[in-house]
Coordinates of C-alpha atoms and ligand atoms in Angstrom, one line a residue:
X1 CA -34.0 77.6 42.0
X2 CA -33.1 76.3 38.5
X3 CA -35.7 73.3 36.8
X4 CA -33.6 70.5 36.3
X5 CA -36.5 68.8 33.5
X6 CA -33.7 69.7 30.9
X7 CA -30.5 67.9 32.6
X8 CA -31.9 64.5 33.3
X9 CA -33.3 62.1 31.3
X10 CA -36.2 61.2 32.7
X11 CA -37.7 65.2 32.6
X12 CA -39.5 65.3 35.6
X13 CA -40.5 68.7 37.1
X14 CA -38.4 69.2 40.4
X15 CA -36.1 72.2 40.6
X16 CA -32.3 72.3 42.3
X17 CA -31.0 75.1 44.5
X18 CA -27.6 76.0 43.0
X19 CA -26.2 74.6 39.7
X20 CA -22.3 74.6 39.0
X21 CA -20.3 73.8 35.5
X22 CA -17.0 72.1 35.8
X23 CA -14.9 73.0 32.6
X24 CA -11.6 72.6 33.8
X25 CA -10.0 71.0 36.8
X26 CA -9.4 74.3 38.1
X27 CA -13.0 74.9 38.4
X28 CA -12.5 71.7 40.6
X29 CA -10.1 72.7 42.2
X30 CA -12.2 76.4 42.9
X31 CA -15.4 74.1 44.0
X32 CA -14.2 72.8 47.0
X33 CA -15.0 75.0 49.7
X34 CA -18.2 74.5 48.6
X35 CA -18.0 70.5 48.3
X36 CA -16.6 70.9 51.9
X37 CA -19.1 72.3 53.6
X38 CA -22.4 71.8 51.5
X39 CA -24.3 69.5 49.7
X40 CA -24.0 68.5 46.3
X41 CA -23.9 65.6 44.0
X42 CA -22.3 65.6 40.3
X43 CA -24.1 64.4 37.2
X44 CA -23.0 63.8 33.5
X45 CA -26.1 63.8 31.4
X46 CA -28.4 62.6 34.0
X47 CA -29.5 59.8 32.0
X48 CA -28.9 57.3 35.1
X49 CA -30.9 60.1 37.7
X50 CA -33.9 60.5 38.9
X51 CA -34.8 63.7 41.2
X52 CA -37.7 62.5 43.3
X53 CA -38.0 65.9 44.7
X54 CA -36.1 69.5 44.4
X55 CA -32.8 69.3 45.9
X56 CA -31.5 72.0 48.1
X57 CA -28.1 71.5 47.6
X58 CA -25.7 72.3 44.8
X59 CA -25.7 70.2 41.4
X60 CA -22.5 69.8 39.5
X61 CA -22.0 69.5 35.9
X62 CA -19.7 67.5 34.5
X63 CA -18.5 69.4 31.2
X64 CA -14.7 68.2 31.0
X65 CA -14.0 67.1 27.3
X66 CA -10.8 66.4 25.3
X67 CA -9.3 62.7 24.0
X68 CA -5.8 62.2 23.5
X69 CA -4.9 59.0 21.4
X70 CA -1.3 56.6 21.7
X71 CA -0.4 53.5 20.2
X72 CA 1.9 50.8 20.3
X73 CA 2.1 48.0 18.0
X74 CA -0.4 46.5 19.8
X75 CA -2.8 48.5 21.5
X76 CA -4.7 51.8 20.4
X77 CA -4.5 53.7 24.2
X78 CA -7.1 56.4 24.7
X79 CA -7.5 59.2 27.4
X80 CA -10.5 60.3 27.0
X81 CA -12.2 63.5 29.2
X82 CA -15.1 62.3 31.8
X83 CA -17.7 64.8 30.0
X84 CA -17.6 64.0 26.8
X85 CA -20.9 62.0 25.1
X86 CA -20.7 58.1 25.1
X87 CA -22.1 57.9 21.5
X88 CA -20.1 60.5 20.8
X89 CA -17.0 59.1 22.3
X90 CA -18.2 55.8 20.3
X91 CA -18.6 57.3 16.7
X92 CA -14.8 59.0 17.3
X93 CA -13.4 55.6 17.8
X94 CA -15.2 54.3 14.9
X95 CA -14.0 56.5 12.3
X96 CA -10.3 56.0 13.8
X97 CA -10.5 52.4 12.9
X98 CA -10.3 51.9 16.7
X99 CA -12.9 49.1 17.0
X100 CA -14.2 47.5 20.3
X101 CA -17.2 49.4 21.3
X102 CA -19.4 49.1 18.8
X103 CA -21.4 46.8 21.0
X104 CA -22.6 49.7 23.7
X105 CA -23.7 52.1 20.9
X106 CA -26.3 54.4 21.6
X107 CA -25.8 54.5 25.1
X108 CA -26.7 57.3 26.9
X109 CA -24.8 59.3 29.1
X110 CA -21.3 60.6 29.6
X111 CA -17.7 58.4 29.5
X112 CA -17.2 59.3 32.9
X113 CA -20.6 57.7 34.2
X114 CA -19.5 54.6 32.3
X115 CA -17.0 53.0 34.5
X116 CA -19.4 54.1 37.3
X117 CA -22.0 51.1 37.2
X118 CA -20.0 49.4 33.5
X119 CA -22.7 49.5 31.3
X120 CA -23.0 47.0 29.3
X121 CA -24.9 45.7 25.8
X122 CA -25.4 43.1 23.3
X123 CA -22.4 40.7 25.3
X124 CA -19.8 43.6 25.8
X125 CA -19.2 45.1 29.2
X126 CA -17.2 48.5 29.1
X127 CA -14.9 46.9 31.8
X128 CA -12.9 44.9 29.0
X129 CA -11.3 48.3 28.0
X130 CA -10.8 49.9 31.1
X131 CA -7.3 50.5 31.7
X132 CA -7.3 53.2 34.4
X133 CA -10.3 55.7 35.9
X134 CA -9.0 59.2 37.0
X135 CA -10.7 61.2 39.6
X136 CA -10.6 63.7 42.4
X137 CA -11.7 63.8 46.2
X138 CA -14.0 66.6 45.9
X139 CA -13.3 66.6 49.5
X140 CA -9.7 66.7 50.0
X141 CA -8.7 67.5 46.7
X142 CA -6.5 65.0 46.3
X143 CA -6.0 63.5 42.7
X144 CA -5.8 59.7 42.2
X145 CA -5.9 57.1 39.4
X146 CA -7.3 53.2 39.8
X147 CA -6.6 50.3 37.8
X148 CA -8.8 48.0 36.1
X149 CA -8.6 45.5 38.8
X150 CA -8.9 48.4 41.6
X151 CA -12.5 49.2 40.0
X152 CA -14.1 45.9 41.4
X153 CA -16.1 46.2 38.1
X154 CA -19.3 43.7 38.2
X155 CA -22.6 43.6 36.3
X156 CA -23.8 46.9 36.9
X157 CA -21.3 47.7 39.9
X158 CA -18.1 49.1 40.6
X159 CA -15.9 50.5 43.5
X160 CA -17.8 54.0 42.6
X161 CA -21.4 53.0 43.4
X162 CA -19.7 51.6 46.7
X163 CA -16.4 53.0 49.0
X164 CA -16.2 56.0 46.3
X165 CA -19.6 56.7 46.6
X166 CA -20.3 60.0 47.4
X167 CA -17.1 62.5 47.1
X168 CA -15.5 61.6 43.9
X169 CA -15.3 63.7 41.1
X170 CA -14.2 61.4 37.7
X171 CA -11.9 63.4 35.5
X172 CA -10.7 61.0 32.9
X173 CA -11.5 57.3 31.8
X174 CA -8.0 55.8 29.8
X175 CA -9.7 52.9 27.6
X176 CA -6.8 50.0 25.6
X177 CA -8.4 48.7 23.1
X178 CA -6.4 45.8 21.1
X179 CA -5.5 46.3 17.4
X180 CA -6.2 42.3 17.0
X181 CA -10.0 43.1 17.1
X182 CA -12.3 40.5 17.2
X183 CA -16.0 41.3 16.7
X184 CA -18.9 39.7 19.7
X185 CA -21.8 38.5 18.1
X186 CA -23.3 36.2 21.2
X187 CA -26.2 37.9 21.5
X188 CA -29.2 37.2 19.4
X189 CA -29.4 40.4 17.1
X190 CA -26.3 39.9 16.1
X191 CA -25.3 36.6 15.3
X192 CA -27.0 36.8 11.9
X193 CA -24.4 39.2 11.2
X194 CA -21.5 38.0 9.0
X195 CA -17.9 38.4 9.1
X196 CA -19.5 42.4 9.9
X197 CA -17.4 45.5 9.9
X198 CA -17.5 47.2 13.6
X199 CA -19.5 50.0 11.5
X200 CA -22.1 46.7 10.5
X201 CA -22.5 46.2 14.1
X202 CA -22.2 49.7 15.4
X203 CA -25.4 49.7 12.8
X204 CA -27.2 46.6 13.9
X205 CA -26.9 47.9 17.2
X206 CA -28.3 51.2 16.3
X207 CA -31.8 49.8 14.5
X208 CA -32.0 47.5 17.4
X209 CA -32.1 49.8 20.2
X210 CA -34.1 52.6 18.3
X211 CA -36.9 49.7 17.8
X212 CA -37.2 49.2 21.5
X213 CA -35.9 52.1 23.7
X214 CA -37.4 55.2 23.6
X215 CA -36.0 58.5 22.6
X216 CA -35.3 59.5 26.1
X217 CA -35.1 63.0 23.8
X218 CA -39.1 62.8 22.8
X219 CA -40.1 60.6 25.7
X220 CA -38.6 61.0 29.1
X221 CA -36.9 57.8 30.6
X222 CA -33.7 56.1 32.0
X223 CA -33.3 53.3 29.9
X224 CA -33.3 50.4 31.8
X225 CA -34.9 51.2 34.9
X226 CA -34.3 47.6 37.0
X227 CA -31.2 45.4 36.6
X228 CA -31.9 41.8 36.1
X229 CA -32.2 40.3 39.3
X230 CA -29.7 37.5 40.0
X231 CA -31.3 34.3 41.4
X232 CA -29.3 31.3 43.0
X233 CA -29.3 27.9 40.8
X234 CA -31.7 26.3 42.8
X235 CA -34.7 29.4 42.5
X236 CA -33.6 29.5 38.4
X237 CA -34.1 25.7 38.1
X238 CA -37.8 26.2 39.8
X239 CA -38.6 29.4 37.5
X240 CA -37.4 27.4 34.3
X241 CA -39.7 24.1 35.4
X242 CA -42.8 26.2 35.9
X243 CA -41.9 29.4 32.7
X244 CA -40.0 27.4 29.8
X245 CA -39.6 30.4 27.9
X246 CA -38.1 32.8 30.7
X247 CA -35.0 34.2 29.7
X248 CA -32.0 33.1 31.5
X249 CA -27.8 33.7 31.3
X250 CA -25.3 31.8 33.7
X251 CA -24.0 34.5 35.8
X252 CA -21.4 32.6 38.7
X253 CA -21.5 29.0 39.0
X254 CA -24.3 29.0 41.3
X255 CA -26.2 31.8 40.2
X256 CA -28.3 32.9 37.0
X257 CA -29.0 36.2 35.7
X258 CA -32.8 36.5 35.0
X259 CA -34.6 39.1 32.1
X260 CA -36.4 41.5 34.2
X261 CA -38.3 42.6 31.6
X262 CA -39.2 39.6 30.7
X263 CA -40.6 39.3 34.1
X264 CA -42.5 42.5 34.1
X265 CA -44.3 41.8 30.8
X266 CA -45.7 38.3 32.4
X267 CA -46.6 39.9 35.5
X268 CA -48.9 41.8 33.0
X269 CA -47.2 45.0 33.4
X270 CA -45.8 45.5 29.9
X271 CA -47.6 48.9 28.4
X272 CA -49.0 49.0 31.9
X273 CA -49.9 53.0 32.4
X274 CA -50.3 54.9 36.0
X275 CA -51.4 58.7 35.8
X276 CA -48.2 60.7 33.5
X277 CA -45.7 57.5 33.8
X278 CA -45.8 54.8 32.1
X279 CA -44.1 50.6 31.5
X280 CA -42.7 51.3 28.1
X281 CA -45.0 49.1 25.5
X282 CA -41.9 48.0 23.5
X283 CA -39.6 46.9 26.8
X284 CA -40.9 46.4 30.1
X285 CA -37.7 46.9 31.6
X286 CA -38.1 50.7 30.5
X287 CA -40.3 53.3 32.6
X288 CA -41.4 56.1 31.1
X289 CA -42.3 59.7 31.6
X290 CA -45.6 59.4 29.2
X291 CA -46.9 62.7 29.0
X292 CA -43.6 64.5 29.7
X293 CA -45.4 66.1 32.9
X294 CA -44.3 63.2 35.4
X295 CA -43.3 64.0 39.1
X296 CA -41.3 62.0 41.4
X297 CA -44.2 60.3 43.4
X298 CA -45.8 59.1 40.7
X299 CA -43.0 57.5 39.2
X300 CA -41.9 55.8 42.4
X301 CA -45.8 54.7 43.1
X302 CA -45.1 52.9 39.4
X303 CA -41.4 51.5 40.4
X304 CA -43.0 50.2 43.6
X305 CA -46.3 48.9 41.9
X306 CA -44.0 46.9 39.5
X307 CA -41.6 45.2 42.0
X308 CA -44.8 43.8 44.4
X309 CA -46.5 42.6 40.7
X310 CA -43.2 40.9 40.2
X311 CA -42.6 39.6 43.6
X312 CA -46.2 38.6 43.7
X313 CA -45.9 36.3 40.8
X314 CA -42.3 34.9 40.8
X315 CA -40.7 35.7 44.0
X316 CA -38.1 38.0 43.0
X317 CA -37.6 41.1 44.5
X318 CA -36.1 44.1 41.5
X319 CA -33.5 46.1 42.6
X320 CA -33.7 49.5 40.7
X321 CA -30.8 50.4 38.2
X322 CA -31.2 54.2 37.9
X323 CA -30.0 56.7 41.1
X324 CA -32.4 58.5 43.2
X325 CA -32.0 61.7 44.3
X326 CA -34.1 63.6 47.0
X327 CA -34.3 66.9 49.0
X328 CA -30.9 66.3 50.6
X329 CA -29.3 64.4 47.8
X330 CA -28.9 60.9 46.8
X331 CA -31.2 57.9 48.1
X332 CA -31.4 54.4 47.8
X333 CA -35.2 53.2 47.0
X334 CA -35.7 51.4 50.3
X335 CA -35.2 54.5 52.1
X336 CA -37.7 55.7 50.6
X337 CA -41.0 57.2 52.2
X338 CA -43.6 56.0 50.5
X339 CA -45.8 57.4 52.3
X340 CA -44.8 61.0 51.1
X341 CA -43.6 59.7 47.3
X342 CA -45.9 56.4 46.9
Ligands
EPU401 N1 -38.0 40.6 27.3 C1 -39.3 40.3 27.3 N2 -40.2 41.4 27.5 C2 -39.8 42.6 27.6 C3 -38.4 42.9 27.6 C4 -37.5 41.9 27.5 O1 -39.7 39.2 27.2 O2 -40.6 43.5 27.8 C5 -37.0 39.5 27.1 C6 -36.4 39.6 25.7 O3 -37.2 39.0 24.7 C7 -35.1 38.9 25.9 C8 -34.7 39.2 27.3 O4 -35.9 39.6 28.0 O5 -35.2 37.5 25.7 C9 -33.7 40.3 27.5 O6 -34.2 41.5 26.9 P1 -33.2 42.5 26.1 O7 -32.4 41.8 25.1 O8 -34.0 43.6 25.6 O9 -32.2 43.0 27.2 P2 -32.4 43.4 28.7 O10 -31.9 42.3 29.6 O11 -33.8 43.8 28.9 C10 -30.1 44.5 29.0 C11 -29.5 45.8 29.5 C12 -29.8 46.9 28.5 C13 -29.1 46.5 27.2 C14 -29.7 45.2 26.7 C15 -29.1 44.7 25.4 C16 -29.8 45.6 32.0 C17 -30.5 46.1 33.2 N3 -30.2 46.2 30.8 O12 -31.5 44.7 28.9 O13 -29.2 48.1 29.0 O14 -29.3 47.5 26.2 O15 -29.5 44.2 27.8 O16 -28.0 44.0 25.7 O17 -28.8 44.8 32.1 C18 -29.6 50.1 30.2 O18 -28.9 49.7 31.1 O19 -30.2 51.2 30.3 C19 -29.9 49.3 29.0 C20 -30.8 49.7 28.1

């Protein structure tokens, strides 16, 4: 058994049968008799996963790396291998004058787990500059490439957290960013900013996030560990009437996106501390690992503590935004046992 406290985020103590690096695409290409009769489940930094238990199965590591860079008059185009560090990824683009995602620095995680549920920051989704995701069938071994459109990207959502679920393997993400670039400064932190360089905001960013996120490098933790919820018009209009101050962005025509940390905090939660985990004292949203020795069922206890608090007070029920992974590999939160977690 190998500890995986080291290759996710969140450092909790659970241990993982068999690990597995994947370099090249001929190591994928060599993993599939494996794929095809075992278990296993793939993971970039594990910055998004949470192992609730020791998993029996195999655990691959995404390692591909390598960016190739075209242009045309009007577009910068960038292939850009799955493995490679987000920030990292980022900071390249930056000091090739290739502006656009200055917005999502400091995100953690790989470029090939970005497309996966299109994280998003400070206004920007990374779905603006998808052009294409490559991946394989870890199954059939079939290669295949989607478009933009093909992705179904949402907030938080995407073909891959759906009917490509479980067997894909993401090689490559190919990004287009416009030459014509036009900085986006909707979002409170940044609109004091003026006429900024992409380097001002890659900067801004930087000081805001390292205010209220935690090092998930000192302190264990998955960044944001609920998505806002989404509540219809008619349940936003009642939660504005009674909270005047809660936090609330138009999301369809008849829905609204609600601050889930904002909820947490006036639920009472915020700082909020349960054994070795913890609700971060800076952002609610945030769960952390507290004393760095944090198992799975006491995390979950703390996940399902805050979603009755919240439900309790405002009627929402939190879905979470991090991936759980048990014994026998991934599972959603409903499913559960809290008897033997909780
Ligand atoms: N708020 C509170 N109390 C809190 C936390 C937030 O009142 O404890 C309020 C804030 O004052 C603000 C609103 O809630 O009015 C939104 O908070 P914030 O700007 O911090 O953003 P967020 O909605 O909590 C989302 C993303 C973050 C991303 C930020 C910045 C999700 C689930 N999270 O958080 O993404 O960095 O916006 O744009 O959409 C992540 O996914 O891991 C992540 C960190």
């Amino acid at each position: 058994m190998f500890s995986t406290k080291s290759l996710h985020s969140f450092h909790l103590s659970s241990d993982v049968k068999h690990l597995a690096e994947i370099n090249s695409i001929t190591d994928l290409a060599n993993m599939q008799e494996l794929t095809n009769n075992g278990e296993f489940i793939v993971i970039g930094e594990g910055s998004n996963t949470i192992f609730i238990d020791d998993y029996m199965g195999t655990l691959i590591l995404n390692k591909l790396v390598g960016i190739e860079l075209t242009e045309n008059s009007d577009f910068y185009n960038v292939s850009v291998g799955s493995g490679n560090n987000w920030n990292e990824f980022v900071l390249w683009c930056l000091s090739n004058n290739i502006n656009g995602l200055e917005n999502l620095a400091l995100i953690p995680g790989t470029v090939g787990a970005c497309p996966i549920q299109n994280i998003g920051a400070y206004g920007v989704e990374v779905k603006k500059f998808i052009a294409s995701v490559e991946y394989v069938d870890l199954k059939t071994g079939k290669a295949s490439v989607l478009d933009n459109q093909s992705c179904n990207f949402s907030y938080r959502d995407s073909v891959f957290k759906h009917e490509l679920k479980d067997n894909v393997f993401i090689t490559k993400v190919n990004f287009s960013f416009a030459k014509h670039w036009q900085p986006q400064l909707a979002y409170a932190p940044l609109n004091s900013l003026e006429n900024p360089t992409a380097r001002e905001i890659y900067n801004k960013v930087c000081e805001v996030r390292t205010l209220k996120l935690p090092d998930p490098k000192i302190v264990g933790n998955a960044g944001s560990f609920f998505k806002n919820p989404i509540v219809s018009n008619e349940k936003a209009t009642k939660l504005i009437a009674e909270y005047t101050d809660i936090p609330n962005y138009e999301y369809s025509q008849n829905s609204k996106k609600i601050a889930a940390g904002w909820l947490i905090e006036h639920a009472g939660l915020k700082g909020f501390r349960l054994g070795n985990v913890a609700v971060h004292d800076m952002q609610a949203l945030v769960l952390t690992n507290k004393t760095g020795n944090a198992n799975g069922s006491e995390l979950i206890e703390l996940a399902s503590h805050v979603m009755m608090k919240v439900y309790d007070k405002f009627g929402i029920t939190l879905e979470p935004e991090v991936r759980f992974v048990g014994k026998h590999g991934e599972v959603k939160f409903s499913e559960i046992d809290q008897n033997v977690y909780g």
